[in-house]
CSV table of C-alpha atoms and ligand atoms in Angstrom, one decimal:
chain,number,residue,atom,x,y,z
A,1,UNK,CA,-36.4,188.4,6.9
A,2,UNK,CA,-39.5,186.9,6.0
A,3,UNK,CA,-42.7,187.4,6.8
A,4,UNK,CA,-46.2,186.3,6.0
A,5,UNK,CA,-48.3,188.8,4.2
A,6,UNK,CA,-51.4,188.7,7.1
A,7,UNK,CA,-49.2,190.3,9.4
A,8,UNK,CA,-47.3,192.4,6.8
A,9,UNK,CA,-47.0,196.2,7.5
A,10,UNK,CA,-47.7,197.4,4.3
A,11,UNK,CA,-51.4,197.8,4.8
A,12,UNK,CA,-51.7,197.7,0.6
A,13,UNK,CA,-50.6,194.0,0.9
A,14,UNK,CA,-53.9,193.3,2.7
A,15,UNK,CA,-55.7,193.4,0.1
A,16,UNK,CA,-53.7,190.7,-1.9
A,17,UNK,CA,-54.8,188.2,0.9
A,18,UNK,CA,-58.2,189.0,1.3
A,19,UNK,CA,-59.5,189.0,-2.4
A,20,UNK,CA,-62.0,186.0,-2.4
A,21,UNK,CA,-60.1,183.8,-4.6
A,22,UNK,CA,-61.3,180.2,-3.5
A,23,UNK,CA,-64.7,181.3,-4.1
A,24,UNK,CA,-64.3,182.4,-7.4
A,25,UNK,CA,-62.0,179.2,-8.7
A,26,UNK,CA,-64.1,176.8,-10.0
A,27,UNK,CA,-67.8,178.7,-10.2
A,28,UNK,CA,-67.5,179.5,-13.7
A,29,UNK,CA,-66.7,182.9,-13.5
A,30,UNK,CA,-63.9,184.2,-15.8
A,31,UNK,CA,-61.0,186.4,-14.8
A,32,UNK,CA,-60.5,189.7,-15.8
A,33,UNK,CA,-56.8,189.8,-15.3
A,34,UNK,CA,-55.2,188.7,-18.8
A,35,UNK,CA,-57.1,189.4,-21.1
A,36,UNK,CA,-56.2,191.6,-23.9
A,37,UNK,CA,-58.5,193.6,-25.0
A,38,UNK,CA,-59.7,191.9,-27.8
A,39,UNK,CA,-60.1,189.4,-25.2
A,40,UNK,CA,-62.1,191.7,-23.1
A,41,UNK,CA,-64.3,192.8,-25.8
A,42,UNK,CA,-65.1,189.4,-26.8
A,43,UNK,CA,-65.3,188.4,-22.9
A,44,UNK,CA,-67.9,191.7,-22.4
A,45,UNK,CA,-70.1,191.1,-25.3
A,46,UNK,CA,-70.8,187.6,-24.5
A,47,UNK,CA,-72.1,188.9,-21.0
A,48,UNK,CA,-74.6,190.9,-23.1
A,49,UNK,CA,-73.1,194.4,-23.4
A,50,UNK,CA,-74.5,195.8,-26.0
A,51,UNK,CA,-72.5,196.0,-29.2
A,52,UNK,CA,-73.2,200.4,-29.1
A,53,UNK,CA,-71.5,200.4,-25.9
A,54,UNK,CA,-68.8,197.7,-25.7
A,55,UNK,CA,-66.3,199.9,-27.3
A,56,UNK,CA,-66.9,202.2,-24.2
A,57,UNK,CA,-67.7,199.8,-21.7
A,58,UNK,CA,-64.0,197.9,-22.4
A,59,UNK,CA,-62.4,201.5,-22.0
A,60,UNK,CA,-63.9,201.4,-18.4
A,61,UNK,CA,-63.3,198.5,-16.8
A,62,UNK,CA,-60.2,198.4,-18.8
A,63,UNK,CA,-59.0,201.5,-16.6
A,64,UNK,CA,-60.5,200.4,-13.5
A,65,UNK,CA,-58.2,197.2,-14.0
A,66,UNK,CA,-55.2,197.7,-15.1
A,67,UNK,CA,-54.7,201.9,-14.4
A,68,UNK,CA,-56.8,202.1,-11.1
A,69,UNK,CA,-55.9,198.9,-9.7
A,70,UNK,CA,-59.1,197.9,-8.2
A,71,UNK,CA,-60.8,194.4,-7.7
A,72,UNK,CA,-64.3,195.2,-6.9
A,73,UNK,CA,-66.4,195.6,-9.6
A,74,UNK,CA,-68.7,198.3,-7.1
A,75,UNK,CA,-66.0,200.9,-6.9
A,76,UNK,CA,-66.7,201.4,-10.8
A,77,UNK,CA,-68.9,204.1,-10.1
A,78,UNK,CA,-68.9,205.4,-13.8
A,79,UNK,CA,-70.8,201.9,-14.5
A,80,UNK,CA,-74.9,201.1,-13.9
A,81,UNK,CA,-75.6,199.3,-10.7
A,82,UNK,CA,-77.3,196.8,-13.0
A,83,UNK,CA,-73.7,196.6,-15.5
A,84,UNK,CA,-71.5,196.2,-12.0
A,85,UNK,CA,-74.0,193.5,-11.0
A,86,UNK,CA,-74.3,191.7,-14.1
A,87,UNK,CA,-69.9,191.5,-14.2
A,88,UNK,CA,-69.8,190.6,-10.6
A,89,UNK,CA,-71.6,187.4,-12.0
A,90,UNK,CA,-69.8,186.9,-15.0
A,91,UNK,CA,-66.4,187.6,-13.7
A,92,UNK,CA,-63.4,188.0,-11.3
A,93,UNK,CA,-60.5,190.3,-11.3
A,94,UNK,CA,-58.2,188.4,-9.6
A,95,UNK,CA,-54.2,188.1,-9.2
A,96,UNK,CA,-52.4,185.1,-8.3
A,97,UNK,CA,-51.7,184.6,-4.2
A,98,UNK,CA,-48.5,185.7,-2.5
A,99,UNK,CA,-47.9,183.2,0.0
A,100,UNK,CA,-44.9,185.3,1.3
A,101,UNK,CA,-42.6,188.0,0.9
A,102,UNK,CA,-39.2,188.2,1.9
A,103,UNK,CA,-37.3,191.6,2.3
A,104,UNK,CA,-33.5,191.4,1.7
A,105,UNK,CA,-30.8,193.6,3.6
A,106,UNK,CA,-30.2,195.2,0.5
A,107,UNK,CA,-34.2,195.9,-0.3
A,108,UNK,CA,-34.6,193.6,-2.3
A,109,UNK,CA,-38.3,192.0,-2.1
A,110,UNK,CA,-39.0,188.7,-3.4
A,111,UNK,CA,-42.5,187.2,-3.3
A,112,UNK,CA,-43.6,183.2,-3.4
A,113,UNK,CA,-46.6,183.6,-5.4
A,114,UNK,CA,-49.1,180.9,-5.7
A,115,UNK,CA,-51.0,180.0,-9.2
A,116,UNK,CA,-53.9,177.5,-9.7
A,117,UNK,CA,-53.7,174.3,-9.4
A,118,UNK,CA,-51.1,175.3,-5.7
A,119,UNK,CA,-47.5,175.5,-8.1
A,120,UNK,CA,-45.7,178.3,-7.1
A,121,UNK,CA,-42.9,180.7,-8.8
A,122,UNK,CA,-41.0,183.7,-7.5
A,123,UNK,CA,-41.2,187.2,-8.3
A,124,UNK,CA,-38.4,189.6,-7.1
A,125,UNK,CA,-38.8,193.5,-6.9
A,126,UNK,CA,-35.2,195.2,-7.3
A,127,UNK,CA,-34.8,198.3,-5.9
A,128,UNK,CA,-32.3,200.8,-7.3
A,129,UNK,CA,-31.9,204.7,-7.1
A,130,UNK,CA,-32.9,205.2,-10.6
A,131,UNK,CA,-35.1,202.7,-10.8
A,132,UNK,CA,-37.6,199.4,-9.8
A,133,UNK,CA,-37.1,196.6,-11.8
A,134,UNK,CA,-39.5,193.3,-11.3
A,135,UNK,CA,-38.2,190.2,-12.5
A,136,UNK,CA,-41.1,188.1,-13.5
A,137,UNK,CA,-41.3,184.4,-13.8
A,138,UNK,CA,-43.0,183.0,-17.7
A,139,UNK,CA,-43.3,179.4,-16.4
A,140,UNK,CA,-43.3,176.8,-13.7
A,141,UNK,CA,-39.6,175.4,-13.7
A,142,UNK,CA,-38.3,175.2,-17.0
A,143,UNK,CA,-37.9,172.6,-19.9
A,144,UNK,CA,-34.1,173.5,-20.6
A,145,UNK,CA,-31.8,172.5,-17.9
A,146,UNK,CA,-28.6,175.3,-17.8
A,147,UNK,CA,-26.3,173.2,-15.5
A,148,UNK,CA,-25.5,176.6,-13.8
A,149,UNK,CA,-29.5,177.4,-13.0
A,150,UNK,CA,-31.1,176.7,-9.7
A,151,UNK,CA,-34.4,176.7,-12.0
A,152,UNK,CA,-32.8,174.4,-14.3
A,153,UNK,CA,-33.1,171.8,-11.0
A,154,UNK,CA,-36.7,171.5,-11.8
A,155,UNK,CA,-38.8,170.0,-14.0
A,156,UNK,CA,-41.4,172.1,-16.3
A,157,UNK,CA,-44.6,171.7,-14.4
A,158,UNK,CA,-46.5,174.3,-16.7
A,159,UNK,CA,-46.4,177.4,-18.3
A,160,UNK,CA,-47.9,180.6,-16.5
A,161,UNK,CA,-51.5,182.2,-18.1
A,162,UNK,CA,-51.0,185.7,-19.3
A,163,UNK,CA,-53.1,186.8,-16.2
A,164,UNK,CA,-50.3,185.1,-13.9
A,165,UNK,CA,-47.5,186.7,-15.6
A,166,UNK,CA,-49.6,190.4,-16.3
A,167,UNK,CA,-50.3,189.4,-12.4
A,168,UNK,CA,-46.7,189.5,-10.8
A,169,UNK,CA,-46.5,193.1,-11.9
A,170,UNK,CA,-50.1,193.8,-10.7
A,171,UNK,CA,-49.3,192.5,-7.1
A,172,UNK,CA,-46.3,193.9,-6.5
A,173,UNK,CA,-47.7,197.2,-7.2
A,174,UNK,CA,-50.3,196.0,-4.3
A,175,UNK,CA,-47.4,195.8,-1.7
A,176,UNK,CA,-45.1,198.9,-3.2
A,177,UNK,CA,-48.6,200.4,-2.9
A,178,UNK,CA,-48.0,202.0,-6.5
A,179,UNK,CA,-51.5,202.2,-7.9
A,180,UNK,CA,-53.1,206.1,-7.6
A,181,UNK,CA,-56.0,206.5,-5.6
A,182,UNK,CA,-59.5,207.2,-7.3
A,183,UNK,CA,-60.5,210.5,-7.0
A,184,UNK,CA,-56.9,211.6,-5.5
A,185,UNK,CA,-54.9,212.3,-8.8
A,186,UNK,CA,-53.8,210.2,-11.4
A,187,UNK,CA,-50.4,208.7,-9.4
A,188,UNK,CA,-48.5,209.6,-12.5
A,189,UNK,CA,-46.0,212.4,-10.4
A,190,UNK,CA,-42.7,211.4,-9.5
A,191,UNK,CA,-40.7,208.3,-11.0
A,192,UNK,CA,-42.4,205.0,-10.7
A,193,UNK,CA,-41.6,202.6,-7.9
A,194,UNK,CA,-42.0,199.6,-10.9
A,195,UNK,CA,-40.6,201.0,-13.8
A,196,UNK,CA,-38.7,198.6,-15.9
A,197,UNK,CA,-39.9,194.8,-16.0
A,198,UNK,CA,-37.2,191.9,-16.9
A,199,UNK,CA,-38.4,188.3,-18.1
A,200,UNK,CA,-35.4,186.4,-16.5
A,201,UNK,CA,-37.1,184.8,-13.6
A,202,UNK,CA,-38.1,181.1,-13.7
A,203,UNK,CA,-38.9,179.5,-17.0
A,204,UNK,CA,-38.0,180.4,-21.0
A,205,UNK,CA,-40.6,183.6,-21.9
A,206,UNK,CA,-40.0,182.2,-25.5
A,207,UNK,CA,-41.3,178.7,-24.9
A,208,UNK,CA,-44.5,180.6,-24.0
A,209,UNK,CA,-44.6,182.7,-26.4
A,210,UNK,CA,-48.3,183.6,-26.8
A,211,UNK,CA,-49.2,185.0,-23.3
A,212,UNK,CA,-45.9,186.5,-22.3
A,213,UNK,CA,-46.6,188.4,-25.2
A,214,UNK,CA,-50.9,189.4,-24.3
A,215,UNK,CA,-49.1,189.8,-20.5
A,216,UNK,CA,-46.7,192.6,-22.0
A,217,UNK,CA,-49.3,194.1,-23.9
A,218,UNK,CA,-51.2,194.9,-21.5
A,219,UNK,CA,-48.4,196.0,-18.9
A,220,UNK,CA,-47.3,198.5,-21.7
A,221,UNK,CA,-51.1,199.5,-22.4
A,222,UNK,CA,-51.5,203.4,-22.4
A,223,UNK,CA,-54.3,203.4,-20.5
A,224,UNK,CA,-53.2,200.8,-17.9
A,225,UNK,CA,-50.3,200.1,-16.2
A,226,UNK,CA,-48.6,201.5,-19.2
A,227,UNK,CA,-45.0,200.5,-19.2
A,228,UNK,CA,-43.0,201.8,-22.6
A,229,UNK,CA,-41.7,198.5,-24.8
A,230,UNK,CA,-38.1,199.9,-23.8
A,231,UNK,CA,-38.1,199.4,-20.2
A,232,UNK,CA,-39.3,195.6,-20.9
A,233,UNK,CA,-36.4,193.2,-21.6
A,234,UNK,CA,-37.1,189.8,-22.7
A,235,UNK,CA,-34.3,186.8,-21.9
A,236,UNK,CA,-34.2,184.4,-23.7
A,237,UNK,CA,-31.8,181.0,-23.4
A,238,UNK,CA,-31.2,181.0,-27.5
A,239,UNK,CA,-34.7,179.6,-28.5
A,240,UNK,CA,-33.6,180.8,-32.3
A,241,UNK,CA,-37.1,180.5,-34.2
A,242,UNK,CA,-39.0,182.6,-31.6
A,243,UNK,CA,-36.2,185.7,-31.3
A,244,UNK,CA,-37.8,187.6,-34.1
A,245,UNK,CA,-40.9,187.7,-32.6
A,246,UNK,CA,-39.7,189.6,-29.7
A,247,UNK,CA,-39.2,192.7,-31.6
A,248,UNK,CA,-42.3,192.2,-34.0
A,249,UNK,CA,-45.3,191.2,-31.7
A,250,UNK,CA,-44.1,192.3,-28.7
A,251,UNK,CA,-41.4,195.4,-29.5
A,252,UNK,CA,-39.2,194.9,-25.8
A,253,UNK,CA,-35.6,194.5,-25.4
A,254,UNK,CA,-33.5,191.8,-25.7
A,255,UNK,CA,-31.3,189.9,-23.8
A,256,UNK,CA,-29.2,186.8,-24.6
A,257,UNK,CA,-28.3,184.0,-22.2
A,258,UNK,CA,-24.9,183.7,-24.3
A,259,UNK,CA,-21.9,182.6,-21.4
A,260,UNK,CA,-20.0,180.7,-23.4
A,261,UNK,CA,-17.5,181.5,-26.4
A,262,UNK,CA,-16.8,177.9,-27.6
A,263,UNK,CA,-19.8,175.3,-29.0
A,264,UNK,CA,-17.8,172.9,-26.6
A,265,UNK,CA,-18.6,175.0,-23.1
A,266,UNK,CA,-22.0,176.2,-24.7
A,267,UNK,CA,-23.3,173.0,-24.5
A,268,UNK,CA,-22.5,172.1,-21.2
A,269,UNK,CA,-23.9,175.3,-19.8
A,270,UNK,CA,-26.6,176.1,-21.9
A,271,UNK,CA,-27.9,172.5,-23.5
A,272,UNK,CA,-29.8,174.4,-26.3
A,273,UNK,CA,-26.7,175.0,-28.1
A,274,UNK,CA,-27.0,171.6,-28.9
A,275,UNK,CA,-29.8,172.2,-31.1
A,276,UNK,CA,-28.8,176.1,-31.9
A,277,UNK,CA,-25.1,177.0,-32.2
A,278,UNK,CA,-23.6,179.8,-31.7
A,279,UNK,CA,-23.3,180.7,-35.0
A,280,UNK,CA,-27.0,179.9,-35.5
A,281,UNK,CA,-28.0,182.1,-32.7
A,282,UNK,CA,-25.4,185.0,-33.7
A,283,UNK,CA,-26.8,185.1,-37.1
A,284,UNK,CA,-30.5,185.3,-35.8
A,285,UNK,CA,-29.4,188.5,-33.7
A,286,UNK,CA,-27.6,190.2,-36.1
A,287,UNK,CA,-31.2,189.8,-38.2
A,288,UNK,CA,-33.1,191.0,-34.9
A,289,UNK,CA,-35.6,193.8,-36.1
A,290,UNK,CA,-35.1,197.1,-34.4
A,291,UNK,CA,-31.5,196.6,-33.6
A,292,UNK,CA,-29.6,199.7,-32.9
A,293,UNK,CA,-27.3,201.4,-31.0
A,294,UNK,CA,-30.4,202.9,-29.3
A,295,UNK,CA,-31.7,199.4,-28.6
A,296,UNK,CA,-28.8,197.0,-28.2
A,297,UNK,CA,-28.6,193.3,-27.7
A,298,UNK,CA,-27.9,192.3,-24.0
A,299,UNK,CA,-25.5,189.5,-23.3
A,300,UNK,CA,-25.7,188.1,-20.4
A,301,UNK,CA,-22.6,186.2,-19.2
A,302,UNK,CA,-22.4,184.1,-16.1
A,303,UNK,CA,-18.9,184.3,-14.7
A,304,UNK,CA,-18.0,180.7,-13.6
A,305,UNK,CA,-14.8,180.6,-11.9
A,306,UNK,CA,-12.4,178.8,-14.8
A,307,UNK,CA,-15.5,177.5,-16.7
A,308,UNK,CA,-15.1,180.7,-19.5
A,309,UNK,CA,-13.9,183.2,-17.7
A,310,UNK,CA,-10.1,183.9,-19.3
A,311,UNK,CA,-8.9,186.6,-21.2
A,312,UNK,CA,-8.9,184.1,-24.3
A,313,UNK,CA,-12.6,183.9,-23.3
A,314,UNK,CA,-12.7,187.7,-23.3
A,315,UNK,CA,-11.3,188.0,-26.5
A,316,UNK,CA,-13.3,185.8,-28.4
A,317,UNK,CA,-16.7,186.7,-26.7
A,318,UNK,CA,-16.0,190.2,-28.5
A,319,UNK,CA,-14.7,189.3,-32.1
A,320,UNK,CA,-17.7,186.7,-32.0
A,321,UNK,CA,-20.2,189.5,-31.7
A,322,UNK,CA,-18.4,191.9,-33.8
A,323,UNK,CA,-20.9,194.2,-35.9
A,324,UNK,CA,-23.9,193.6,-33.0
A,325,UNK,CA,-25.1,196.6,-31.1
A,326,UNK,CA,-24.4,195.3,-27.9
A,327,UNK,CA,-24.0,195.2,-24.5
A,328,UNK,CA,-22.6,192.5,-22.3
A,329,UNK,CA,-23.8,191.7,-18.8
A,330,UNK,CA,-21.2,190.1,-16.4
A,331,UNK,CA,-22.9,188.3,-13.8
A,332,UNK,CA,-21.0,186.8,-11.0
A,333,UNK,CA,-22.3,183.2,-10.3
A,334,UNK,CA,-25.0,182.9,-7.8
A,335,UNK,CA,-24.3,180.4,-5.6
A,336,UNK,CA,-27.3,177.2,-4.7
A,337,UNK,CA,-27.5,174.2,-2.9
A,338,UNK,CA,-25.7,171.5,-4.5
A,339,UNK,CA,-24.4,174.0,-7.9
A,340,UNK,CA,-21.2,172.5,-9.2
A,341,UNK,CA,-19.6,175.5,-10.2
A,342,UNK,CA,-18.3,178.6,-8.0
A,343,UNK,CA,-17.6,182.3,-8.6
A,344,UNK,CA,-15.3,184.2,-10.4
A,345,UNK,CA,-12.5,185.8,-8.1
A,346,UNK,CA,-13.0,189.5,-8.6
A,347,UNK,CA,-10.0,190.2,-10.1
A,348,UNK,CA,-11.1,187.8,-12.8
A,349,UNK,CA,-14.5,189.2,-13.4
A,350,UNK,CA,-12.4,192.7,-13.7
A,351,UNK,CA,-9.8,191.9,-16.1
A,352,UNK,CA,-12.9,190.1,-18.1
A,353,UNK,CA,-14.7,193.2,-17.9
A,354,UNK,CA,-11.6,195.3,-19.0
A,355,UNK,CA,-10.7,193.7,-21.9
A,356,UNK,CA,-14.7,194.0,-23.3
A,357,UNK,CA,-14.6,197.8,-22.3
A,358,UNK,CA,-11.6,198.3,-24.4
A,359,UNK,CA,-13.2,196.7,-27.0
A,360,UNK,CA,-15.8,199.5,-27.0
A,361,UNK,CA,-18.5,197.2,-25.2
A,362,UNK,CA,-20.6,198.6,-22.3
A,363,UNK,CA,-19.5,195.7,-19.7
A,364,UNK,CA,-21.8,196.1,-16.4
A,365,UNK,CA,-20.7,194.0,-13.8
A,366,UNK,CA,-24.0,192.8,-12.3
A,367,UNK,CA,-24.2,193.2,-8.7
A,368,UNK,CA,-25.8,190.2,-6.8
A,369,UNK,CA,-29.3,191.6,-5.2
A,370,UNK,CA,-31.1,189.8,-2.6
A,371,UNK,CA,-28.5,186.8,-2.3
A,372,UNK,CA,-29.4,186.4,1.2
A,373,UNK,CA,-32.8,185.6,0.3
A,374,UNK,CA,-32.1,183.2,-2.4
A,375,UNK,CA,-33.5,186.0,-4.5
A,376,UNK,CA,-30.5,186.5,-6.9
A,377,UNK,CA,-30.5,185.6,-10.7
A,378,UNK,CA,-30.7,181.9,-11.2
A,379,UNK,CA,-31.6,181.3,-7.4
A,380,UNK,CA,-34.8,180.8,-7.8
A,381,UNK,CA,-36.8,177.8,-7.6
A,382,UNK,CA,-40.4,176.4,-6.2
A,383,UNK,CA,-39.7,176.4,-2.8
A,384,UNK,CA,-43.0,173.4,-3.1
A,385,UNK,CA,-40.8,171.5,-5.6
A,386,UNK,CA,-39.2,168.4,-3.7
A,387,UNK,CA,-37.9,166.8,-7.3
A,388,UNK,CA,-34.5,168.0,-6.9
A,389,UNK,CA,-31.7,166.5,-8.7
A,390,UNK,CA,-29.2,164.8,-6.7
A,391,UNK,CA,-25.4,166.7,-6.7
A,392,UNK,CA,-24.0,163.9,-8.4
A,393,UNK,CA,-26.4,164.2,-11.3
A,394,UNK,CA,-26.1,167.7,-11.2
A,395,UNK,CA,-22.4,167.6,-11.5
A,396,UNK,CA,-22.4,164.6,-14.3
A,397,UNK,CA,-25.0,166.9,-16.5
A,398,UNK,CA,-22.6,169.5,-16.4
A,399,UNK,CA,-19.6,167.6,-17.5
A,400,UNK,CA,-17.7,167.8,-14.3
A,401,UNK,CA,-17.8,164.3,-13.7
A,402,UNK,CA,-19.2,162.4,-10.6
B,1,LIG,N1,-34.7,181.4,-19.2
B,1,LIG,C1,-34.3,182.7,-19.6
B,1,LIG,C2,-34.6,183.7,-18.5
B,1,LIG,C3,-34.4,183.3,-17.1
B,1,LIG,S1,-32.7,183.2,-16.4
B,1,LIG,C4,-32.8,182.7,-19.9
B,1,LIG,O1,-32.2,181.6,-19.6
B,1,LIG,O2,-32.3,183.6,-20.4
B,1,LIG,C5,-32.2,184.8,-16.2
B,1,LIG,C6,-30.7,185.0,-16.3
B,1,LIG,O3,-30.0,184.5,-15.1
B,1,LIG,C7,-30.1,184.2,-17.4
B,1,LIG,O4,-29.1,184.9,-18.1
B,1,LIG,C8,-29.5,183.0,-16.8
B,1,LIG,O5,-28.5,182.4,-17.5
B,1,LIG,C9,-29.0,183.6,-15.5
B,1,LIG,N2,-28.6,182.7,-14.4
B,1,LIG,C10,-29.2,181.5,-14.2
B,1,LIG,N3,-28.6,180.9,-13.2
B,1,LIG,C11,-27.7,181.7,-12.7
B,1,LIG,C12,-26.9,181.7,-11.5
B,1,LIG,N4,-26.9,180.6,-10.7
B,1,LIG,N5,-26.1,182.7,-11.3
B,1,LIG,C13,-26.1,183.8,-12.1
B,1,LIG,N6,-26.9,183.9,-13.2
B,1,LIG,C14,-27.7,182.9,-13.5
B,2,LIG,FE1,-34.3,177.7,-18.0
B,2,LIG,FE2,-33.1,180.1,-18.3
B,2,LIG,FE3,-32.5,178.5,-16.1
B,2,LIG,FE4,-31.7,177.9,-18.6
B,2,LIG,S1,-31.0,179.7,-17.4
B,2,LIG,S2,-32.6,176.5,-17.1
B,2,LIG,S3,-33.4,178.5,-19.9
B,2,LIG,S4,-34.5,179.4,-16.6
């Protein structure tokens, strides 16, 4: 199903289409949404706060943004008339523009979200009993070109601001309607609707670095939308001299593109290899800071029918990470146009999964969310972006020929 958010039933998502957005690009106003709040402090003083109350005054509209939710400076009725005014001037709180939202079968909710400058990535909200998990995108496309990716299809356009990627969480609590209402309570009763983030939508989080790291601290700001560091999970391809810096500057979780227990298949799947082996990257997350059994590597593993999916396969996957608090992530291929690889059978995927279980490894088969909304890991790509790769060249990257 999709639908267009004017005529969405979720009154909440009215309010992501009528913020006055085109008015604000380009006038020299700065956006609220991004900044950390150093940034905010810095952005507050310039306006003229005075330096007795900026402390104060960042506490306030701090709140109003990221805990409250709100986008009009007069509902901050703890400020002066004359403060509100003088921000309304200087700045914008403002979120990027869902252009649509479509609602899978399963619940699954995945918005096209448009950034400045008209590129647009995808955002999917994932439903489950115990949880809501968004899966955010870091940048436009991606540089790295994972022959199994839909994402991998397109070429970098640019990386996402930290108010983009802060943003996607901010306006999918606008349509779950998950922000608490001023003067009605805090919101804080009952589990959250959004309650764990994951970094694997388009793009590599560790190619930009810098402001998926302000975006996350502010999503796990105490005061805001305040998300602990343990229900973010950063994934990462293998970009080996940026791993560390998950844990240090940013404190999430970890996950591991890894799919592939031989340098040979590595390479095809997951070019990066080429520059970082698995050895290299196996010796980086066994260094990881904060690994423990609390807080285990993910691996995520793509199950590609006869690509690396054999017992050998199984077998080596789990002496290769001997010693590594971990746990691996079976994901059964997501199917795109033109993708020159298919599935795992089942029975494949189970044995797979078997033989990592009895090798005292968590093994979670992944089930496919939203696939009839092209919502599902690795589907996603700009629906705006025409510069697809033919099959053939898709295929001949890959290896396979043609
Ligand atoms: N660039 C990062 C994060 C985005 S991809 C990374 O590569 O880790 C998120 C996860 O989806 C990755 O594990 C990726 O390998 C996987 N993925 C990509 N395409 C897929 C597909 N077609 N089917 C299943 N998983 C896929
Ligand atoms: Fe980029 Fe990740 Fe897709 Fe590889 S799997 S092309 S790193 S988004």
């Amino acid at each position: 199903m999709s639908e267009s958010l004017p005529h969405a039933s979720a009154p909440i998502t009215q309010d992501v289409v009528t913020i006055p957005r085109k008015d604000a690009v380009g006038d020299g106003r700065v956006n609220l949404v991004g900044l950390t709040r150093d940034g905010m402090r810095e952005a507050l003083a310039a306006a003229g706060t005075p330096e007795n109350q900026l402390k104060m005054r960042v506490n306030q509209v701090w709140q109003w943004v990221y805990h409250w939710g709100v986008r009009d400076f007069d509902v901050m009725t703890n400020l002066s008339k004359d403060f509100r005014r003088l921000l309304a001037e200087t700045f914008v709180i403002e979120l990027p523009e869902v252009v649509t939202r479509e609602i899978s079968a399963d619940g699954t909710r995945k918005y096209l979200v448009r950034i400045a400058g008209g590129h647009e990535v995808e955002t999917v909200y994932i439903p489950e009993s115990d949880r809501g998990t968004l899966c955010i995108s870091s940048q436009v496309g991606c540089t790295l070109t994972c022959s199994f990716c839909h994402t991998g299809t397109q070429k970098l356009v640019r990386n996402l601001t930290a108010g983009e990627i802060v943003g996607q969480i901010m306006l999918a609590r606008d349509d779950l309607g998950e922000w608490p209402e001023p003067g009605k309570g805090t919101g804080d009763a009952g589990p959250r609707l959004l309650s764990n983030v994951v970094l694997m939508g388009m793009g590599e989080p560790l190619y930009n670095f810098e402001a998926v790291r302000d975006a996350m601290r502010i999503a796990m700001d105490g005061e805001g939308i305040a998300l602990s560091r343990r229900r973010i999970t950063l994934s990462t391809s293998g970009v080996v001299p940026e791993i560390a810096r998950a844990a240090t500057e940013i404190g999430c979780l970890l996950a591991v593109s890894f799919h592939a227990t031989t340098d040979a298949v590595r390479d095809k799947l997951v070019p990066i290899n080429k520059r970082w082996n698995i050895e290299t990257l196996l010796d980086t997350l066994r260094d990881y800071p904060r690994l423990s059994n609390s807080e285990r590597i993910t691996f995520e593993y793509v199950m590609l029918k006869g690509v690396n999916d054999s017992d050998a396969d199984a077998r080596r996957l789990v002496q290769l990470i001997s010693g590594i608090p971990a746990k691996i992530n079976l994901i059964p291929f997501n199917e795109w146009p033109g993708a020159p690889y298919e599935r795992s059978d089942w029975d494949r995927i189970q044995a797979f999964a078997d033989i990592v279980h009895k090798a005292g490894y968590a093994s979670p088969i992944r089930t496919p969310r939203g696939e009839d909304i092209m919502a599902a890991c690795g589907q996603l790509k700009s629906a705006t972006e025409r510069a697809r790769k033919s099959r053939a060249q898709i295929a001949a990257e890959a290896g396979l020929g043609g």
